Short mmCIF file of C-alpha atoms in Angstrom, two decimals:
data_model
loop_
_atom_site.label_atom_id
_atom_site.label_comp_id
_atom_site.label_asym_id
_atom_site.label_seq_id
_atom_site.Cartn_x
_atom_site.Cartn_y
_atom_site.Cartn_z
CA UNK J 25 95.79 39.26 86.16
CA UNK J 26 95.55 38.49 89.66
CA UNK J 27 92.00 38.00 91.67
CA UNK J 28 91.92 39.65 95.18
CA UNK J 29 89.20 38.52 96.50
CA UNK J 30 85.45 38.16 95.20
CA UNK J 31 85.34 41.98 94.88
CA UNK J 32 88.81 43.03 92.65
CA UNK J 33 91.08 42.37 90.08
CA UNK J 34 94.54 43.74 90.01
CA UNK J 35 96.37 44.14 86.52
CA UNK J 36 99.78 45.22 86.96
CA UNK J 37 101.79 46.84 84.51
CA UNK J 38 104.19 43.82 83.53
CA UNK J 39 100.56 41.58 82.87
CA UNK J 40 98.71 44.61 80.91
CA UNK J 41 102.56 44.93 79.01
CA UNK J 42 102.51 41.58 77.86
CA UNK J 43 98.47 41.87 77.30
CA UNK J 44 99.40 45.15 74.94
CA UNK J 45 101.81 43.80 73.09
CA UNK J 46 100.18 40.29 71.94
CA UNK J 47 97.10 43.01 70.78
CA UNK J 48 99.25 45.24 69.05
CA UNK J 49 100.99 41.99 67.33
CA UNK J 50 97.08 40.63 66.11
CA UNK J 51 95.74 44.49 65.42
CA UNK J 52 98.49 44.36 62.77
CA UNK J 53 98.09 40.87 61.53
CA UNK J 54 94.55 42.04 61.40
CA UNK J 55 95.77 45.22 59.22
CA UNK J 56 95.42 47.30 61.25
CA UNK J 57 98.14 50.24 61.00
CA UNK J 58 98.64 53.58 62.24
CA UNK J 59 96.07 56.16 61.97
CA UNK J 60 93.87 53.48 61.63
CA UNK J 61 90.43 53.62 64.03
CA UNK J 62 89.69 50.83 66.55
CA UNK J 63 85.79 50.72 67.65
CA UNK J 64 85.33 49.54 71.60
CA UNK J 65 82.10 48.65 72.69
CA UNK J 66 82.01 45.54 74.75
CA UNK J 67 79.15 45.49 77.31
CA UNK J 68 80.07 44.47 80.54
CA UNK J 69 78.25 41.72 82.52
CA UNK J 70 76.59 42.26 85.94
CA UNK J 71 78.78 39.64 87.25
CA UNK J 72 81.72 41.34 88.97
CA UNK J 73 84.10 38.52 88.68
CA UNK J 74 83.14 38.07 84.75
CA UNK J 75 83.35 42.09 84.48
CA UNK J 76 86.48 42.88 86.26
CA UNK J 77 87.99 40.30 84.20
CA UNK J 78 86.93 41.87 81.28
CA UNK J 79 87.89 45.54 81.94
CA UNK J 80 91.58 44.12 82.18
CA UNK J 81 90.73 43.05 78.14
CA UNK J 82 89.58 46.34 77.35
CA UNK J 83 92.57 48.31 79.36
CA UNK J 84 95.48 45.95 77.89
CA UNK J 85 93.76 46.15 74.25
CA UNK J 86 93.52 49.49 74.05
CA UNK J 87 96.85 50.18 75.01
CA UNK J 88 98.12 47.76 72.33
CA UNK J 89 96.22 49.89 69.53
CA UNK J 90 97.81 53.00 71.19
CA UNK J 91 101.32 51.61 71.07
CA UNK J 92 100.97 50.94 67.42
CA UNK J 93 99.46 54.30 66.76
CA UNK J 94 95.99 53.24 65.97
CA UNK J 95 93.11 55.13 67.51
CA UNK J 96 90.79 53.39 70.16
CA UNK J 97 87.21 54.64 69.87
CA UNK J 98 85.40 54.44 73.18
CA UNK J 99 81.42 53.82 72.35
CA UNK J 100 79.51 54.02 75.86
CA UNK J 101 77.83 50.28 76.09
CA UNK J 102 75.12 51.94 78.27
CA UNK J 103 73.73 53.30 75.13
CA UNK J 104 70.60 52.16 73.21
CA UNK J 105 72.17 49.52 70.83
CA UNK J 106 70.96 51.32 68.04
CA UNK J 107 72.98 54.53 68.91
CA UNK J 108 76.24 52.51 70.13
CA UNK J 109 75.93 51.34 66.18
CA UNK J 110 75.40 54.46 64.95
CA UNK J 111 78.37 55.91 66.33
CA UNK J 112 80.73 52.47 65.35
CA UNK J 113 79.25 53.02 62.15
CA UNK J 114 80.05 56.95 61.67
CA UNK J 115 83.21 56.45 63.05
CA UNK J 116 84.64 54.05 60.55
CA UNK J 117 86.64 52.08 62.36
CA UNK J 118 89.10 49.40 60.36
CA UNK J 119 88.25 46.93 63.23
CA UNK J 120 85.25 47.06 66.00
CA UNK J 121 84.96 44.79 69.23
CA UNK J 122 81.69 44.39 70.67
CA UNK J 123 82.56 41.42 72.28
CA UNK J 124 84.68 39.74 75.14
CA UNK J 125 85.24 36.83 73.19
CA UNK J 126 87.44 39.26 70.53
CA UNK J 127 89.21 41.04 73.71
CA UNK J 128 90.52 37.94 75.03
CA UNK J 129 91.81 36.18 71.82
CA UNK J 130 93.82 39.71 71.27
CA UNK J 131 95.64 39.84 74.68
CA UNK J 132 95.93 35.82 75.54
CA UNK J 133 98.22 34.91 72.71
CA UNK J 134 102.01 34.91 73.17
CA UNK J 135 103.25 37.10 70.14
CA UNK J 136 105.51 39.73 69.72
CA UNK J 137 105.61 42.72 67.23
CA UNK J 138 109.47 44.14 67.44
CA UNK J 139 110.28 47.39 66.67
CA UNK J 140 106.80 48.29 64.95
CA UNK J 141 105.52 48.64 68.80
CA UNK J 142 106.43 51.61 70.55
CA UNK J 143 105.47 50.64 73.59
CA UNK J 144 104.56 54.06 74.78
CA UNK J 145 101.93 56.31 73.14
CA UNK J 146 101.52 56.61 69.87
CA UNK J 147 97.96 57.93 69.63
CA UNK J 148 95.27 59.23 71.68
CA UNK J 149 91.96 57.74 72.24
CA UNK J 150 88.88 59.34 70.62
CA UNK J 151 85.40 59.71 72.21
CA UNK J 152 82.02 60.71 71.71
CA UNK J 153 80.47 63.32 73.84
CA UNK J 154 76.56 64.44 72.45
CA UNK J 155 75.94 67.62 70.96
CA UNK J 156 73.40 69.97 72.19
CA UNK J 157 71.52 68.81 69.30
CA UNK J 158 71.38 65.33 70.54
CA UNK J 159 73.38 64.42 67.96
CA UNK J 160 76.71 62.18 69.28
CA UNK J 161 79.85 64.26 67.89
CA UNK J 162 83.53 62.39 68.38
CA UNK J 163 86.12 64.48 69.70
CA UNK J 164 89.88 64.00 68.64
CA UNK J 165 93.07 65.15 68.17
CA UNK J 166 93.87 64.13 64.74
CA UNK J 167 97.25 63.11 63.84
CA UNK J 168 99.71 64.02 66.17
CA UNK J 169 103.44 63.95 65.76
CA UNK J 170 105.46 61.49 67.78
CA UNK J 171 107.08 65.00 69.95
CA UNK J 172 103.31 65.85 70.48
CA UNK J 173 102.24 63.10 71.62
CA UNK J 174 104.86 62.74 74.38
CA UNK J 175 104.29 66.33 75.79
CA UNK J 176 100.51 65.16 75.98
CA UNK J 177 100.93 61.87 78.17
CA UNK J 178 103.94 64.01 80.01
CA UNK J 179 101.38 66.68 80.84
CA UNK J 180 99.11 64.16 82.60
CA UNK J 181 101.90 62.73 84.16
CA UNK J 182 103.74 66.00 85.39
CA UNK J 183 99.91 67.08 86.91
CA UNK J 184 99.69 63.90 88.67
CA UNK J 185 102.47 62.69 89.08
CA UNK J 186 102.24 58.74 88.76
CA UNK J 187 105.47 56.40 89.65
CA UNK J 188 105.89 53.15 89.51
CA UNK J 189 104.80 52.70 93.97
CA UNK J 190 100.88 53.66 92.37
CA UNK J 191 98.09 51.53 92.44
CA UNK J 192 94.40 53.16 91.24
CA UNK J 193 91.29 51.93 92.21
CA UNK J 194 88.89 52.44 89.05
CA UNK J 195 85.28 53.79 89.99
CA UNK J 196 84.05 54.60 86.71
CA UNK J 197 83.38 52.95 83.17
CA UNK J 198 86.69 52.54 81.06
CA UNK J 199 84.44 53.66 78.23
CA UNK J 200 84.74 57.33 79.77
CA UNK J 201 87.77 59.50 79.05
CA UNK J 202 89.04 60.22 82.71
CA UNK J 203 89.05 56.56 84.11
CA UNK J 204 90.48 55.39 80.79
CA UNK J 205 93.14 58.19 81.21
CA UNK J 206 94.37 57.54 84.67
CA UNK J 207 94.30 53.85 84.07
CA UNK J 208 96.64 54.14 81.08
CA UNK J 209 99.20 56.48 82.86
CA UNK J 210 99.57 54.78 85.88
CA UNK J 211 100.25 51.30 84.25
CA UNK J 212 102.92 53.33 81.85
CA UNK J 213 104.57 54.22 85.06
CA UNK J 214 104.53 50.69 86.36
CA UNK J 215 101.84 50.81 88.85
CA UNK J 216 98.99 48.98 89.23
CA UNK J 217 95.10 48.64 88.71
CA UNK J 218 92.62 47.61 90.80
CA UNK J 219 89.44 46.77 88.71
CA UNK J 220 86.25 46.06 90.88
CA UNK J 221 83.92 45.24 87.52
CA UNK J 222 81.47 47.91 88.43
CA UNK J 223 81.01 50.09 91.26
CA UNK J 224 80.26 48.82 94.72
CA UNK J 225 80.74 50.79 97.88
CA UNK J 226 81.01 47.85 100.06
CA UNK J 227 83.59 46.33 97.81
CA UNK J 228 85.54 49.90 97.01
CA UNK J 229 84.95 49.87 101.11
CA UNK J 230 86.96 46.21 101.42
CA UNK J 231 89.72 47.10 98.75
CA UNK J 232 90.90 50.63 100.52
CA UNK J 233 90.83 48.45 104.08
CA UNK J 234 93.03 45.58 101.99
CA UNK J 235 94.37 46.86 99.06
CA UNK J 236 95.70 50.28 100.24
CA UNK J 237 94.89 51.97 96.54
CA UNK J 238 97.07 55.10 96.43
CA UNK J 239 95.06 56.70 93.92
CA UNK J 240 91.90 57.12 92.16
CA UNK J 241 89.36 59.53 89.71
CA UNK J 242 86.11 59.51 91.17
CA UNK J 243 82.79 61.53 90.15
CA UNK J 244 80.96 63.37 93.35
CA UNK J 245 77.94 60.65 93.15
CA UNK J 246 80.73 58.62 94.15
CA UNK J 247 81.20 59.68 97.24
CA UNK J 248 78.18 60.15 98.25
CA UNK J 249 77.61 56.23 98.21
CA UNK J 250 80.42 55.71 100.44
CA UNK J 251 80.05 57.91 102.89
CA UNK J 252 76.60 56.61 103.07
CA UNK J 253 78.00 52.93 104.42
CA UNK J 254 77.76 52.54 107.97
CA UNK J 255 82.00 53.07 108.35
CA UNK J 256 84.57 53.83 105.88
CA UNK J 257 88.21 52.42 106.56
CA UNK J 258 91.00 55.10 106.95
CA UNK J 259 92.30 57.38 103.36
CA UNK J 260 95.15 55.10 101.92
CA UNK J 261 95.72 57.34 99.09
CA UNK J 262 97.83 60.35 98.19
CA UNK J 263 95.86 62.03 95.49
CA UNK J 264 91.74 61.87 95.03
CA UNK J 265 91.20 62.92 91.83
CA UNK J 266 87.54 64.42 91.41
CA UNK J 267 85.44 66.13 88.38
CA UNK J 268 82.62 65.81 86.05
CA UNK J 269 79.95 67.33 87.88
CA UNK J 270 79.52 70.11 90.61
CA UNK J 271 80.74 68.42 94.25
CA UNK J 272 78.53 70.06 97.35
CA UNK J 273 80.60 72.37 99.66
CA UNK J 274 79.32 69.64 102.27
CA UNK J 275 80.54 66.94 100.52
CA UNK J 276 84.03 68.28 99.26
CA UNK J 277 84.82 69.24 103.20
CA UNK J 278 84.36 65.55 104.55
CA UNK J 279 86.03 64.19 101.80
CA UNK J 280 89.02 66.43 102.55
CA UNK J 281 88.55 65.27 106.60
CA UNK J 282 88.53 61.28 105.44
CA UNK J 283 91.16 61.76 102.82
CA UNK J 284 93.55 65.11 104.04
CA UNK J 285 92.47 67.82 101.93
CA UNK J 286 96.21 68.19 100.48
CA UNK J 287 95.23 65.17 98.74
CA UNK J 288 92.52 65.91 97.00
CA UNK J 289 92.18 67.38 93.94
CA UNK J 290 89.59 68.39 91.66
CA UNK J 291 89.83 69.21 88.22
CA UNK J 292 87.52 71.28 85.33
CA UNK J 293 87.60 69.95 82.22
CA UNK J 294 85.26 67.99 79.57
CA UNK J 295 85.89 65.58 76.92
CA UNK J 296 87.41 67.99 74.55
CA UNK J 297 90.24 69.23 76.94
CA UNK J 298 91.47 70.30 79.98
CA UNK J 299 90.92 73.75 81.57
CA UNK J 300 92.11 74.27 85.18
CA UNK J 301 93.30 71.79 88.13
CA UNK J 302 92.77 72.73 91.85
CA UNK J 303 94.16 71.12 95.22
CA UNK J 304 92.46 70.78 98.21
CA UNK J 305 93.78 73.76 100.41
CA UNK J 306 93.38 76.15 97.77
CA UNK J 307 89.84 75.13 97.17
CA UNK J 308 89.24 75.81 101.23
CA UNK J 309 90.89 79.44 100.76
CA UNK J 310 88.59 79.82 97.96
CA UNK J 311 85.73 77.73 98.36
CA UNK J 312 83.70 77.34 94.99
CA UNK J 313 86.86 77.61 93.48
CA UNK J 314 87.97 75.17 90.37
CA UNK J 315 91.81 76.87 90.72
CA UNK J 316 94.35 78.23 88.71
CA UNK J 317 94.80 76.93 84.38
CA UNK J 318 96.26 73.79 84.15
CA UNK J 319 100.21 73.85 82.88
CA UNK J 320 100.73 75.52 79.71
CA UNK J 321 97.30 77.02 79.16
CA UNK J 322 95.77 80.45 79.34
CA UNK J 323 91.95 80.97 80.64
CA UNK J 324 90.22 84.06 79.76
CA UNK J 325 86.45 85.12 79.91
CA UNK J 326 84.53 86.86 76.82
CA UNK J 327 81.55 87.51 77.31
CA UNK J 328 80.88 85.38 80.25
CA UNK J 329 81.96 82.47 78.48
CA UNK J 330 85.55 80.69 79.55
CA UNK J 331 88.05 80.02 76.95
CA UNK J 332 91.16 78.24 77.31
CA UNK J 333 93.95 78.59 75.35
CA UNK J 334 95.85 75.34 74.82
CA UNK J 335 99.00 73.80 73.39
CA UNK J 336 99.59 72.53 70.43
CA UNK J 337 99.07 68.93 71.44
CA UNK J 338 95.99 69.82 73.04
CA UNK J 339 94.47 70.46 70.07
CA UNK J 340 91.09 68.59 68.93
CA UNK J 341 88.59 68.15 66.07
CA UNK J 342 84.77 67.31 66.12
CA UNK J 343 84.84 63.98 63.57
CA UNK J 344 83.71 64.99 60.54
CA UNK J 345 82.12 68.12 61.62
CA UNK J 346 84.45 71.40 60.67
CA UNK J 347 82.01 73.85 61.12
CA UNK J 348 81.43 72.44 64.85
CA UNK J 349 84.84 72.56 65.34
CA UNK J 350 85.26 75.91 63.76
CA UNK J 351 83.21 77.47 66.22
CA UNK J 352 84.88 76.00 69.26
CA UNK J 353 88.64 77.50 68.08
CA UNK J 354 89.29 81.16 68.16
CA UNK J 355 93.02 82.62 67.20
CA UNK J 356 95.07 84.46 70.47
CA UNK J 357 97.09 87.94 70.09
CA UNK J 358 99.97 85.57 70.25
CA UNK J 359 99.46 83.68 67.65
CA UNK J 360 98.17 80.69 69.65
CA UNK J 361 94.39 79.05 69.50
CA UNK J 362 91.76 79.07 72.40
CA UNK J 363 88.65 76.87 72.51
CA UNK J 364 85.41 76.60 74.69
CA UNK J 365 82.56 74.24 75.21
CA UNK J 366 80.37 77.22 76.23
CA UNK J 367 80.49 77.21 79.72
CA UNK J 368 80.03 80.29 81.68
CA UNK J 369 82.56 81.45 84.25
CA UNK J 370 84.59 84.22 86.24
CA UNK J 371 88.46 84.64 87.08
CA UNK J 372 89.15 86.48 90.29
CA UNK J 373 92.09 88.92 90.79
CA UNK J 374 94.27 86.52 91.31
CA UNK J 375 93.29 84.13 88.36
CA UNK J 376 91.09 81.58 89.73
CA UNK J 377 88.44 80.27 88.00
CA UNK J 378 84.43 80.35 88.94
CA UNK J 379 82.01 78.58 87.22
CA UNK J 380 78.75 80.40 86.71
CA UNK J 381 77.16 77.88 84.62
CA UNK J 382 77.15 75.13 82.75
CA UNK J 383 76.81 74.58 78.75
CA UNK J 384 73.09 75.90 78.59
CA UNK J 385 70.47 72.87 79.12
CA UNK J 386 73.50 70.68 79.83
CA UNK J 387 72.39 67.92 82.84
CA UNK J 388 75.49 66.31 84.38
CA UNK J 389 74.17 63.47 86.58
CA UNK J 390 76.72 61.31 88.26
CA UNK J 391 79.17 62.24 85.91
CA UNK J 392 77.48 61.75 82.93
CA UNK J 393 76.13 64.10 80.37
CA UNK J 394 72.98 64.40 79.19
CA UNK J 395 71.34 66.80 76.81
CA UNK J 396 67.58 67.35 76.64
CA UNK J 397 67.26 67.66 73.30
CA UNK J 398 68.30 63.99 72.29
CA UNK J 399 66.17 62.97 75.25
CA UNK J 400 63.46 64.97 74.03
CA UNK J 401 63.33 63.37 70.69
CA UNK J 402 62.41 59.71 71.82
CA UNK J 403 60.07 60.66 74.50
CA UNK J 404 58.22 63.01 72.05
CA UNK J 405 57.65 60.27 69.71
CA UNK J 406 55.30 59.01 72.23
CA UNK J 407 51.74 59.33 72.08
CA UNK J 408 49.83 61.35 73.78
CA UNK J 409 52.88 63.64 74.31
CA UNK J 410 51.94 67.17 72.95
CA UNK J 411 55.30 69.20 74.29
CA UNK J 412 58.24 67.80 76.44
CA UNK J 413 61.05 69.68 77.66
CA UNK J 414 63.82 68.20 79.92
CA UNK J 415 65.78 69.85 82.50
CA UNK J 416 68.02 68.91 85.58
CA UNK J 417 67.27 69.49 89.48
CA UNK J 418 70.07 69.79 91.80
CA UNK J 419 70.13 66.83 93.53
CA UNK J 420 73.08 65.87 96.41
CA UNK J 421 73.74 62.34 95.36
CA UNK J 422 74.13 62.58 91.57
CA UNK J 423 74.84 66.31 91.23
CA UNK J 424 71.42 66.88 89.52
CA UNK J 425 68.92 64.50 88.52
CA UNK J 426 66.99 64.33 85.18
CA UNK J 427 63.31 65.82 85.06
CA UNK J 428 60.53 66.39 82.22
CA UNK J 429 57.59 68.16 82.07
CA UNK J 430 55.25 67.23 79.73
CA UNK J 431 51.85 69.04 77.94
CA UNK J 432 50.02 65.99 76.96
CA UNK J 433 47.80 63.01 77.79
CA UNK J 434 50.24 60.09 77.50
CA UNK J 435 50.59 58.29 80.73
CA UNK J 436 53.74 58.63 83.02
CA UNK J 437 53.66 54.41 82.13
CA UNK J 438 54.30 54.76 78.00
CA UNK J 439 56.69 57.56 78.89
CA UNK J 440 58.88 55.71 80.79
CA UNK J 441 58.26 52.59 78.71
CA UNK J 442 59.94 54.63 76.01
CA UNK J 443 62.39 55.49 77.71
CA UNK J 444 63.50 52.20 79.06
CA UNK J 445 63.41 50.85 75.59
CA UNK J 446 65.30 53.66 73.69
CA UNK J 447 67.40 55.36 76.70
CA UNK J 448 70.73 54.50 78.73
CA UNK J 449 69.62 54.78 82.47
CA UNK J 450 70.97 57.70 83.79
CA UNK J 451 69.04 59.60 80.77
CA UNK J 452 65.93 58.84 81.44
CA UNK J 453 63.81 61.22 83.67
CA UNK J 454 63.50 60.05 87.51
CA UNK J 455 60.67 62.65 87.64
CA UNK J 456 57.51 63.63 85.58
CA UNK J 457 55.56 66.77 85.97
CA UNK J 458 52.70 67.81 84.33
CA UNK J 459 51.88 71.07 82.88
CA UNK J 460 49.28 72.57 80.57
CA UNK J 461 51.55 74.59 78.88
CA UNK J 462 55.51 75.19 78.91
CA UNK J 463 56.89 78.32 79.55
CA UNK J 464 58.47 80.48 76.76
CA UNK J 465 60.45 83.61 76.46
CA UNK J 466 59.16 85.97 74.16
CA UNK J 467 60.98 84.74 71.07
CA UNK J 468 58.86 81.85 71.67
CA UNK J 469 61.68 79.68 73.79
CA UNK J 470 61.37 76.97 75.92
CA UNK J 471 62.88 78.69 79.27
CA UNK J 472 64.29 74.78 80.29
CA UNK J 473 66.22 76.40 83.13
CA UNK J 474 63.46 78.37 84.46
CA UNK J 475 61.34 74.94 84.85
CA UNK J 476 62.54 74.40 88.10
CA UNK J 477 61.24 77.74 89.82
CA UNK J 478 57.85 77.79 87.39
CA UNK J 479 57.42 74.08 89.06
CA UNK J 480 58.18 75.45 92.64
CA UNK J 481 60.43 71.98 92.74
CA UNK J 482 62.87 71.94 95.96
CA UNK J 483 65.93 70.55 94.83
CA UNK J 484 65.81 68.50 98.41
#
């Protein structure tokens, strides 16, 4: 891989090609076969030299288990080490890597596997998203038949429509679905990637000045960093790719000024699948708007609630949970199968899809989910805490931020102490209030989303 400067590293496709194949070679010799799980968790140093270096590991080893048809299991190394162990654990992987050390002795050897490499696609990642329980679920697609497969990765690339003249600037952790995704299809096209380690506005600043990035997935949180710096250099790219939590009408419109807002896109969808894509004009001639279904798909409201209805290949399973996964399918008229995460949303005459609401409780803070109730369960181990119920503000830098009110004498101190110890960062509340008692419907329900209002909290 090739250093540009103290801020990037750029992987091209020949380097993360020859990086694939010597890992799908030792995944093998390691017995590692198709079907077969791969656990990823490999924490990534503060250093951005050491960690840009290191997300080239990840990226080339993960596409060497996908070329062999093994399936790489992304485990979030923000999480508390005993959940990241949990979930390597539950998923039952033939081989986990939690460590750089195991990257690097994959993708550095010279080796070659012949014909038992595909080198395309022959699997899908799997990742965990948490359930509303607070319980982690994976979501994946099963086994998928060599025709499937290629309609999937041809999807993403018809959508997007990567070529060999790309190079993508990564923003987010490779551990996450989207940044993974992009990554992956625009090095099978023959572009390149520019890894910056972690995110730095300055240094994302430096690299569209001197690198000239064409493309890249970024959360809103995102921009709200950059176009905090004192000047931004010109747009280089042709398509800004943005989702994963609500973008302010303020925001979107000067992001379509910087970057053109024909090339900006953003897109609704969630770790299970893909609902509906929309560009940046059509967004301004319906603003609010997260456009029309993505290729091949159907969206249709019941209830309030959207459902998409998906192809074949789209198709995914909660691990180990059927009757989770049972409730998220539903059988179409035509023979076909729908499925919904629960969000709330409308379609206008024309078929363009509004979202009313999030998965109920659901806080999506710079891109990231969290769910109350798994927050909820270490902070109420604390003493002192009586009752605890966390919600999310709206919040113009990370879409919302995380909040908890608390019935109780413990101290804001042990709360957060808790929280520091058992919690990934962005879960743990940036605000405490106090009350004497929390607010229930009559069934005796927490009203989470009414917290806000009862609090008289200005989400300025």
């Amino acid at each position: 891989s090739e250093r540009y400067g103290d801020d990037m590293l750029r992987l091209s496709a020949k380097q993360a090609t020859r990086g694939a194949r010597n890992a799908a070679a030792h995944l093998q010799r390691a017995h590692v076969s198709q079907g077969d799980r791969v656990a990823f968790c490999v924490q990534i140093p503060q250093d951005p030299v050491r960690s840009a270096f290191e997300q080239s590991l990840l990226l080339q080893t993960v596409w060497g288990a996908l070329r062999i048809g093994a399936i790489p299991v992304m485990v979030n190394p923000l999480l508390p080490r005993a959940e990241a162990r949990a979930q390597i654990t539950e998923c039952a992987p033939r081989l986990a890597i939690t460590d750089a050390a195991a990257l690097s002795a994959l993708v550095s050897d010279t080796s070659t596997v012949g014909s038992a490499d595909s080198g395309t696609f022959a699997a899908r990642p799997m990742h965990y998203t948490s359930g509303t329980t607070g319980q982690a679920k994976g979501v994946w697609t099963g086994f998928l038949t060599s025709a499937q497969l290629a309609r999937w990765w041809a999807d993403e690339q018809d959508q997007w429509g990567f070529d060999d003249s790309d190079v993508t600037l990564v923003h987010g952790p490779l551990s996450s679905s989207a940044p993974l995704r992009y990554s992956l299809l625009v090095l099978a096209a023959g572009g390149d990637v520019l890894l910056p380690g972690k995110f730095d506005p300055v240094a994302i600043a430096r690299a569209l000045a001197d690198e000239r990035p064409t493309t890249a997935f970024t959360v809103p949180s995102h921009w709200q960093r950059l176009f905090a710096l004192d000047a931004l250099p010109p747009s280089p790219y042709r398509l800004v790719a943005h989702a994963g939590s609500a973008c302010p009408p303020e925001l979107k419109r000067r992001l379509h000024a910087w970057a053109g807002a024909s090339s900006v896109w953003e897109f609704y969808g969630s770790t299970e699948g893909q609902f509906a894509a929309c560009s940046g004009p059509e967004w301004e001639s319906r603003p609010g708007t997260l456009g029309l279904p993505r290729q091949g798909r159907r969206l249709f409201i019941d209830e309030g609630v959207i459902w998409c209805e998906t192809p074949d290949y789209s198709r995914f399973e909660y691990w180990q949970d059927p009757e989770k996964t049972a409730a998220a399918w539903r059988p179409t008229v035509d023979g076909g199968s729908a499925f919904t995460v629960g969000d709330l949303g409308r379609l206008d005459e024309d078929g363009y899809l509004f979202l009313d609401g999030r998965r109920e409780d659901l806080i999506i803070t710079g891109g990231m989910n969290v769910y109350p109730a798994h927050v909820e369960a270490v902070l109420s181990a604390v003493d002192g805490v009586a009752e605890i119920a966390v919600f999310g503000v709206d919040d113009d830098l990370w879409g919302q931020r995380v909040c908890a009110a608390v019935v109780g004498s413990a101290s804001d101190e042990a709360i957060n102490a808790a929280g520091t110890a058992h919690l990934a960062g962005y879960q743990r509340p940036k605000v405490i209030y106090r009350l004497t008692e929390l607010p229930r419907n009559a069934m005796g329900k927490i009203q989470r989303l009414e917290l806000p209002r009862h609090l008289a909290i200005d989400p300025d």
